């Protein structure tokens, strides 16, 4: 009888305080015992000693549109409307997850949070690459444009524990004249 009660109490305790990571959620436990990153498996999390943060490991699509008065300016002084999709995710390593938890935190769980945090970096890379090319060159060498943007972003995003999977250029047009000032 005592053994059955002990097992029942142990199961209830583990059910309440043991946190498991999944294939798409990593855990970062802080507090007593220091920082622990859990990519696969689980950890004991006592509410008065530990805090556990969930980090989304899925690939997120972040869409960036630069149109109208916010369009990109090329080296031949022509405004270009662009729409791109950036596919980003947290680096699948203990260091990557820890860095993302510190720099992004709970915002890593949704694409809007990632976009709000990193959109400036995406726009900066777009503007600097577009400023070095003519509109015709951007149109004719779309692959190179996307590759240069990705190269500029990879190291920058890595500092936040984020991996840039790919960049897709979904629209490239000359901006309408009525949007020019």
CSV table of N, CA and C in Angstrom, one decimal, residues 16-132:
chain,number,residue,atom,x,y,z
A,16,UNK,N,3.0,17.2,-12.8
A,16,UNK,CA,2.8,18.6,-12.5
A,16,UNK,C,4.1,19.5,-12.8
A,17,UNK,N,5.2,18.9,-12.5
A,17,UNK,CA,6.4,19.8,-12.5
A,17,UNK,C,7.5,19.4,-13.6
A,18,UNK,N,7.3,18.3,-14.4
A,18,UNK,CA,8.2,17.9,-15.4
A,18,UNK,C,7.7,18.5,-16.7
A,19,UNK,N,8.6,19.3,-17.4
A,19,UNK,CA,8.3,20.0,-18.7
A,19,UNK,C,9.1,19.3,-19.8
A,20,UNK,N,8.4,19.0,-20.9
A,20,UNK,CA,9.0,18.3,-22.0
A,20,UNK,C,9.1,19.2,-23.2
A,21,UNK,N,10.2,19.1,-23.9
A,21,UNK,CA,10.3,19.8,-25.2
A,21,UNK,C,9.7,18.9,-26.3
A,22,UNK,N,9.3,19.5,-27.4
A,22,UNK,CA,8.8,18.8,-28.5
A,22,UNK,C,9.7,19.0,-29.7
A,23,UNK,N,9.4,18.5,-30.8
A,23,UNK,CA,10.2,18.7,-32.0
A,23,UNK,C,10.1,20.2,-32.5
A,24,UNK,N,9.1,20.9,-32.2
A,24,UNK,CA,8.9,22.3,-32.6
A,24,UNK,C,9.0,23.3,-31.5
A,25,UNK,N,9.2,22.9,-30.3
A,25,UNK,CA,9.4,23.8,-29.1
A,25,UNK,C,10.6,23.3,-28.3
A,26,UNK,N,11.5,24.2,-28.1
A,26,UNK,CA,12.7,24.0,-27.2
A,26,UNK,C,12.4,24.7,-25.9
A,27,UNK,N,13.0,24.3,-24.8
A,27,UNK,CA,12.8,24.9,-23.5
A,27,UNK,C,14.1,25.5,-23.0
A,28,UNK,N,14.0,26.7,-22.4
A,28,UNK,CA,15.1,27.3,-21.7
A,28,UNK,C,14.7,27.5,-20.2
A,29,UNK,N,15.3,26.7,-19.3
A,29,UNK,CA,15.0,26.9,-17.9
A,29,UNK,C,16.1,27.7,-17.2
A,30,UNK,N,15.7,28.7,-16.5
A,30,UNK,CA,16.6,29.5,-15.7
A,30,UNK,C,16.2,29.5,-14.3
A,31,UNK,N,17.1,29.9,-13.4
A,31,UNK,CA,16.8,29.9,-12.0
A,31,UNK,C,17.8,29.0,-11.3
A,32,UNK,N,17.4,28.3,-10.3
A,32,UNK,CA,18.2,27.5,-9.4
A,32,UNK,C,18.9,26.5,-10.3
A,33,UNK,N,20.3,26.4,-10.2
A,33,UNK,CA,21.0,25.5,-11.0
A,33,UNK,C,21.5,26.1,-12.3
A,34,UNK,N,21.2,27.3,-12.6
A,34,UNK,CA,21.7,28.0,-13.8
A,34,UNK,C,20.8,27.8,-15.0
A,35,UNK,N,21.3,28.1,-16.1
A,35,UNK,CA,20.6,28.0,-17.4
A,35,UNK,C,20.7,26.6,-17.9
A,36,UNK,N,19.6,26.1,-18.4
A,36,UNK,CA,19.6,24.8,-19.0
A,36,UNK,C,18.7,24.9,-20.3
A,37,UNK,N,19.3,24.5,-21.4
A,37,UNK,CA,18.6,24.5,-22.7
A,37,UNK,C,18.2,23.0,-23.0
A,38,UNK,N,16.9,22.8,-23.3
A,38,UNK,CA,16.4,21.5,-23.6
A,38,UNK,C,15.9,21.4,-25.0
A,39,UNK,N,16.6,20.7,-25.9
A,39,UNK,CA,16.1,20.6,-27.3
A,39,UNK,C,15.3,19.3,-27.5
A,40,UNK,N,15.7,18.3,-26.8
A,40,UNK,CA,15.0,17.0,-26.8
A,40,UNK,C,15.0,16.4,-25.4
A,41,UNK,N,13.9,16.1,-24.9
A,41,UNK,CA,13.9,15.5,-23.6
A,41,UNK,C,13.0,16.4,-22.7
A,42,UNK,N,13.4,16.6,-21.4
A,42,UNK,CA,12.6,17.4,-20.5
A,42,UNK,C,13.5,17.8,-19.3
A,43,UNK,N,12.8,18.6,-18.5
A,43,UNK,CA,13.5,19.1,-17.3
A,43,UNK,C,12.5,19.3,-16.2
A,44,UNK,N,13.0,19.2,-14.9
A,44,UNK,CA,12.1,19.5,-13.8
A,44,UNK,C,12.1,21.0,-13.6
A,45,UNK,N,10.9,21.5,-13.4
A,45,UNK,CA,10.7,22.9,-13.2
A,45,UNK,C,9.8,23.2,-12.0
A,46,UNK,N,10.4,23.6,-11.0
A,46,UNK,CA,9.7,23.9,-9.7
A,46,UNK,C,9.3,25.4,-9.8
A,47,UNK,N,8.1,25.8,-9.6
A,47,UNK,CA,7.6,27.1,-9.8
A,47,UNK,C,8.4,28.2,-8.9
A,48,UNK,N,8.8,27.8,-7.7
A,48,UNK,CA,9.5,28.7,-6.9
A,48,UNK,C,11.0,28.8,-7.1
A,49,UNK,N,11.5,27.9,-7.9
A,49,UNK,CA,12.9,27.9,-8.2
A,49,UNK,C,13.3,28.1,-9.6
A,50,UNK,N,12.4,27.9,-10.6
A,50,UNK,CA,12.7,27.9,-12.0
A,50,UNK,C,11.7,28.7,-12.8
A,51,UNK,N,12.2,29.2,-13.9
A,51,UNK,CA,11.3,29.8,-14.9
A,51,UNK,C,11.6,29.2,-16.2
A,52,UNK,N,10.6,28.7,-17.0
A,52,UNK,CA,10.8,28.0,-18.2
A,52,UNK,C,10.2,28.9,-19.3
A,53,UNK,N,11.0,29.1,-20.4
A,53,UNK,CA,10.5,29.8,-21.6
A,53,UNK,C,10.5,28.9,-22.7
A,54,UNK,N,9.5,28.9,-23.5
A,54,UNK,CA,9.3,28.1,-24.7
A,54,UNK,C,9.8,28.9,-25.9
A,55,UNK,N,10.6,28.2,-26.8
A,55,UNK,CA,11.2,28.9,-28.0
A,55,UNK,C,10.7,28.1,-29.2
A,56,UNK,N,10.1,28.7,-30.1
A,56,UNK,CA,9.5,28.1,-31.3
A,56,UNK,C,10.7,27.8,-32.2
A,57,UNK,N,10.7,26.5,-32.6
A,57,UNK,CA,11.8,26.0,-33.5
A,57,UNK,C,11.3,25.9,-35.0
A,58,UNK,N,10.0,26.3,-35.2
A,58,UNK,CA,9.5,26.2,-36.6
A,58,UNK,C,10.0,27.3,-37.5
A,59,UNK,N,9.9,27.1,-38.8
A,59,UNK,CA,10.3,28.1,-39.7
A,59,UNK,C,9.1,29.1,-39.8
A,60,UNK,N,9.5,30.4,-39.7
A,60,UNK,CA,8.5,31.4,-39.8
A,60,UNK,C,8.6,32.2,-41.1
A,61,UNK,N,7.5,32.6,-41.7
A,61,UNK,CA,7.6,33.4,-42.9
A,61,UNK,C,7.3,34.9,-42.5
A,62,UNK,N,8.3,35.7,-42.9
A,62,UNK,CA,8.1,37.1,-42.6
A,62,UNK,C,8.1,37.9,-43.9
A,63,UNK,N,7.0,38.5,-44.2
A,63,UNK,CA,6.8,39.2,-45.5
A,63,UNK,C,7.1,40.7,-45.3
A,64,UNK,N,7.9,41.2,-46.3
A,64,UNK,CA,8.3,42.6,-46.3
A,64,UNK,C,7.9,43.2,-47.6
A,65,UNK,N,7.1,44.3,-47.5
A,65,UNK,CA,6.6,45.0,-48.7
A,65,UNK,C,7.2,46.4,-48.6
A,66,UNK,N,7.8,46.8,-49.7
A,66,UNK,CA,8.3,48.2,-49.9
A,66,UNK,C,7.6,48.8,-51.1
A,67,UNK,N,6.5,49.5,-51.0
A,67,UNK,CA,5.8,50.0,-52.1
A,67,UNK,C,5.5,51.5,-51.9
A,68,UNK,N,5.2,52.2,-53.0
A,68,UNK,CA,4.8,53.6,-53.0
A,68,UNK,C,5.9,54.5,-52.5
A,69,UNK,N,5.6,55.3,-51.5
A,69,UNK,CA,6.7,56.2,-51.1
A,69,UNK,C,7.7,55.5,-50.2
A,70,UNK,N,7.5,54.3,-49.9
A,70,UNK,CA,8.5,53.5,-49.1
A,70,UNK,C,9.3,52.5,-50.1
A,71,UNK,N,9.1,52.7,-51.4
A,71,UNK,CA,9.8,51.8,-52.3
A,71,UNK,C,11.3,52.0,-52.3
A,72,UNK,N,12.0,51.0,-52.9
A,72,UNK,CA,13.5,51.1,-52.9
A,72,UNK,C,13.9,52.0,-54.0
A,73,UNK,N,15.1,52.7,-53.8
A,73,UNK,CA,15.6,53.5,-54.9
A,73,UNK,C,16.9,52.9,-55.4
A,74,UNK,N,16.9,52.7,-56.7
A,74,UNK,CA,18.1,52.0,-57.3
A,74,UNK,C,19.1,53.0,-57.7
A,75,UNK,N,20.3,52.6,-58.2
A,75,UNK,CA,21.4,53.4,-58.5
A,75,UNK,C,21.1,54.4,-59.7
A,76,UNK,N,20.1,54.0,-60.5
A,76,UNK,CA,19.7,54.9,-61.6
A,76,UNK,C,18.5,55.8,-61.2
A,77,UNK,N,18.3,56.0,-59.9
A,77,UNK,CA,17.3,56.9,-59.3
A,77,UNK,C,15.9,56.5,-59.6
A,78,UNK,N,15.6,55.3,-59.8
A,78,UNK,CA,14.2,54.8,-60.1
A,78,UNK,C,13.7,54.1,-58.9
A,79,UNK,N,12.5,54.4,-58.5
A,79,UNK,CA,11.9,53.7,-57.4
A,79,UNK,C,11.3,52.4,-57.8
A,80,UNK,N,11.5,51.4,-57.0
A,80,UNK,CA,11.1,50.0,-57.3
A,80,UNK,C,10.2,49.5,-56.2
A,81,UNK,N,9.0,49.0,-56.5
A,81,UNK,CA,8.2,48.3,-55.5
A,81,UNK,C,8.6,46.8,-55.4
A,82,UNK,N,8.9,46.4,-54.2
A,82,UNK,CA,9.3,45.0,-54.0
A,82,UNK,C,8.5,44.3,-52.9
A,83,UNK,N,8.3,43.0,-53.0
A,83,UNK,CA,7.7,42.2,-52.0
A,83,UNK,C,8.6,41.0,-51.9
A,84,UNK,N,9.0,40.7,-50.6
A,84,UNK,CA,9.9,39.6,-50.4
A,84,UNK,C,9.3,38.8,-49.2
A,85,UNK,N,9.6,37.5,-49.2
A,85,UNK,CA,9.3,36.6,-48.1
A,85,UNK,C,10.7,36.1,-47.5
A,86,UNK,N,10.8,36.3,-46.2
A,86,UNK,CA,12.0,35.8,-45.6
A,86,UNK,C,11.6,34.6,-44.7
A,87,UNK,N,12.3,33.5,-44.8
A,87,UNK,CA,12.0,32.3,-44.0
A,87,UNK,C,13.1,32.2,-43.0
A,88,UNK,N,12.7,32.3,-41.7
A,88,UNK,CA,13.7,32.3,-40.6
A,88,UNK,C,13.2,31.3,-39.5
A,89,UNK,N,14.2,30.9,-38.8
A,89,UNK,CA,13.9,30.0,-37.7
A,89,UNK,C,15.1,30.1,-36.7
A,90,UNK,N,14.9,29.6,-35.5
A,90,UNK,CA,15.9,29.6,-34.4
A,90,UNK,C,16.9,28.6,-34.8
A,91,UNK,N,18.2,28.9,-34.6
A,91,UNK,CA,19.3,27.9,-34.8
A,91,UNK,C,19.1,26.7,-34.0
A,92,UNK,N,19.1,25.5,-34.5
A,92,UNK,CA,18.8,24.3,-33.8
A,92,UNK,C,20.0,23.8,-33.0
A,93,UNK,N,20.5,24.6,-32.1
A,93,UNK,CA,21.6,24.2,-31.2
A,93,UNK,C,21.4,24.9,-29.9
A,94,UNK,N,22.1,24.4,-28.9
A,94,UNK,CA,21.9,24.9,-27.5
A,94,UNK,C,22.2,26.4,-27.4
A,95,UNK,N,23.3,26.7,-28.1
A,95,UNK,CA,23.7,28.1,-28.1
A,95,UNK,C,22.8,29.0,-28.9
A,96,UNK,N,22.3,28.5,-30.0
A,96,UNK,CA,21.3,29.3,-30.8
A,96,UNK,C,20.0,29.5,-30.1
A,97,UNK,N,19.5,28.5,-29.4
A,97,UNK,CA,18.3,28.6,-28.6
A,97,UNK,C,18.5,29.5,-27.4
A,98,UNK,N,19.6,29.4,-26.7
A,98,UNK,CA,19.9,30.3,-25.6
A,98,UNK,C,20.0,31.8,-26.1
A,99,UNK,N,20.6,32.0,-27.2
A,99,UNK,CA,20.8,33.4,-27.7
A,99,UNK,C,19.4,33.9,-28.1
A,100,UNK,N,18.6,33.1,-28.8
A,100,UNK,CA,17.3,33.5,-29.3
A,100,UNK,C,16.4,33.8,-28.1
A,101,UNK,N,16.5,33.0,-27.0
A,101,UNK,CA,15.7,33.2,-25.8
A,101,UNK,C,16.0,34.6,-25.2
A,102,UNK,N,17.3,34.9,-25.2
A,102,UNK,CA,17.7,36.1,-24.6
A,102,UNK,C,17.4,37.3,-25.5
A,103,UNK,N,17.6,37.2,-26.8
A,103,UNK,CA,17.3,38.4,-27.6
A,103,UNK,C,15.9,38.6,-28.2
A,104,UNK,N,15.2,37.4,-28.4
A,104,UNK,CA,13.9,37.5,-28.9
A,104,UNK,C,12.8,37.1,-27.9
A,105,UNK,N,13.1,36.1,-27.1
A,105,UNK,CA,12.2,35.7,-26.0
A,105,UNK,C,10.9,35.2,-26.6
A,106,UNK,N,9.8,35.5,-25.9
A,106,UNK,CA,8.5,35.0,-26.3
A,106,UNK,C,8.1,35.4,-27.7
A,107,UNK,N,8.7,36.5,-28.2
A,107,UNK,CA,8.3,36.9,-29.6
A,107,UNK,C,8.7,35.9,-30.6
A,108,UNK,N,9.6,35.0,-30.3
A,108,UNK,CA,10.0,33.9,-31.2
A,108,UNK,C,8.8,33.0,-31.5
A,109,UNK,N,7.7,33.1,-30.8
A,109,UNK,CA,6.6,32.2,-30.9
A,109,UNK,C,5.7,32.6,-32.1
A,110,UNK,N,5.8,33.8,-32.6
A,110,UNK,CA,4.9,34.2,-33.7
A,110,UNK,C,5.6,35.1,-34.7
A,111,UNK,N,5.2,35.0,-36.0
A,111,UNK,CA,5.9,35.7,-37.0
A,111,UNK,C,5.8,37.2,-36.9
A,112,UNK,N,4.7,37.7,-36.3
A,112,UNK,CA,4.5,39.2,-36.1
A,112,UNK,C,5.6,39.7,-35.2
A,113,UNK,N,5.9,39.0,-34.1
A,113,UNK,CA,6.9,39.4,-33.2
A,113,UNK,C,8.3,39.4,-33.8
A,114,UNK,N,8.6,38.4,-34.6
A,114,UNK,CA,9.8,38.4,-35.3
A,114,UNK,C,9.9,39.5,-36.3
A,115,UNK,N,8.8,39.7,-37.1
A,115,UNK,CA,8.8,40.8,-38.0
A,115,UNK,C,9.0,42.2,-37.4
A,116,UNK,N,8.3,42.4,-36.3
A,116,UNK,CA,8.5,43.7,-35.6
A,116,UNK,C,9.9,43.9,-35.1
A,117,UNK,N,10.5,42.9,-34.7
A,117,UNK,CA,11.9,43.0,-34.1
A,117,UNK,C,12.9,43.1,-35.2
A,118,UNK,N,12.7,42.4,-36.3
A,118,UNK,CA,13.8,42.3,-37.4
A,118,UNK,C,13.5,43.0,-38.7
A,119,UNK,N,12.3,43.6,-38.8
A,119,UNK,CA,12.0,44.2,-40.1
A,119,UNK,C,13.0,45.3,-40.5
A,120,UNK,N,13.5,46.1,-39.6
A,120,UNK,CA,14.5,47.1,-39.9
A,120,UNK,C,15.7,46.5,-40.6
A,121,UNK,N,16.2,45.4,-40.1
A,121,UNK,CA,17.3,44.7,-40.7
A,121,UNK,C,17.1,44.2,-42.1
A,122,UNK,N,15.8,43.7,-42.3
A,122,UNK,CA,15.5,43.3,-43.6
A,122,UNK,C,15.4,44.4,-44.6
A,123,UNK,N,14.8,45.5,-44.2
A,123,UNK,CA,14.7,46.7,-45.0
A,123,UNK,C,16.1,47.3,-45.3
A,124,UNK,N,16.9,47.4,-44.3
A,124,UNK,CA,18.3,47.9,-44.5
A,124,UNK,C,19.1,47.1,-45.5
A,125,UNK,N,19.0,45.8,-45.5
A,125,UNK,CA,19.7,45.0,-46.5
A,125,UNK,C,19.1,45.2,-47.8
A,126,UNK,N,17.8,45.3,-47.9
A,126,UNK,CA,17.1,45.5,-49.2
A,126,UNK,C,17.6,46.8,-49.8
A,127,UNK,N,17.6,47.9,-49.0
A,127,UNK,CA,17.9,49.2,-49.5
A,127,UNK,C,19.4,49.3,-50.0
A,128,UNK,N,20.3,48.7,-49.2
A,128,UNK,CA,21.7,48.7,-49.6
A,128,UNK,C,22.0,47.9,-50.9
A,129,UNK,N,21.3,46.8,-51.0
A,129,UNK,CA,21.6,46.0,-52.2
A,129,UNK,C,20.9,46.7,-53.4
A,130,UNK,N,19.7,47.2,-53.3
A,130,UNK,CA,19.0,47.9,-54.4
A,130,UNK,C,19.8,49.1,-54.8
A,131,UNK,N,20.3,49.9,-53.9
A,131,UNK,CA,21.0,51.1,-54.2
A,131,UNK,C,22.3,50.9,-55.0
A,132,UNK,N,22.8,49.7,-55.1
A,132,UNK,CA,24.0,49.4,-55.8
A,132,UNK,C,23.7,48.8,-57.2
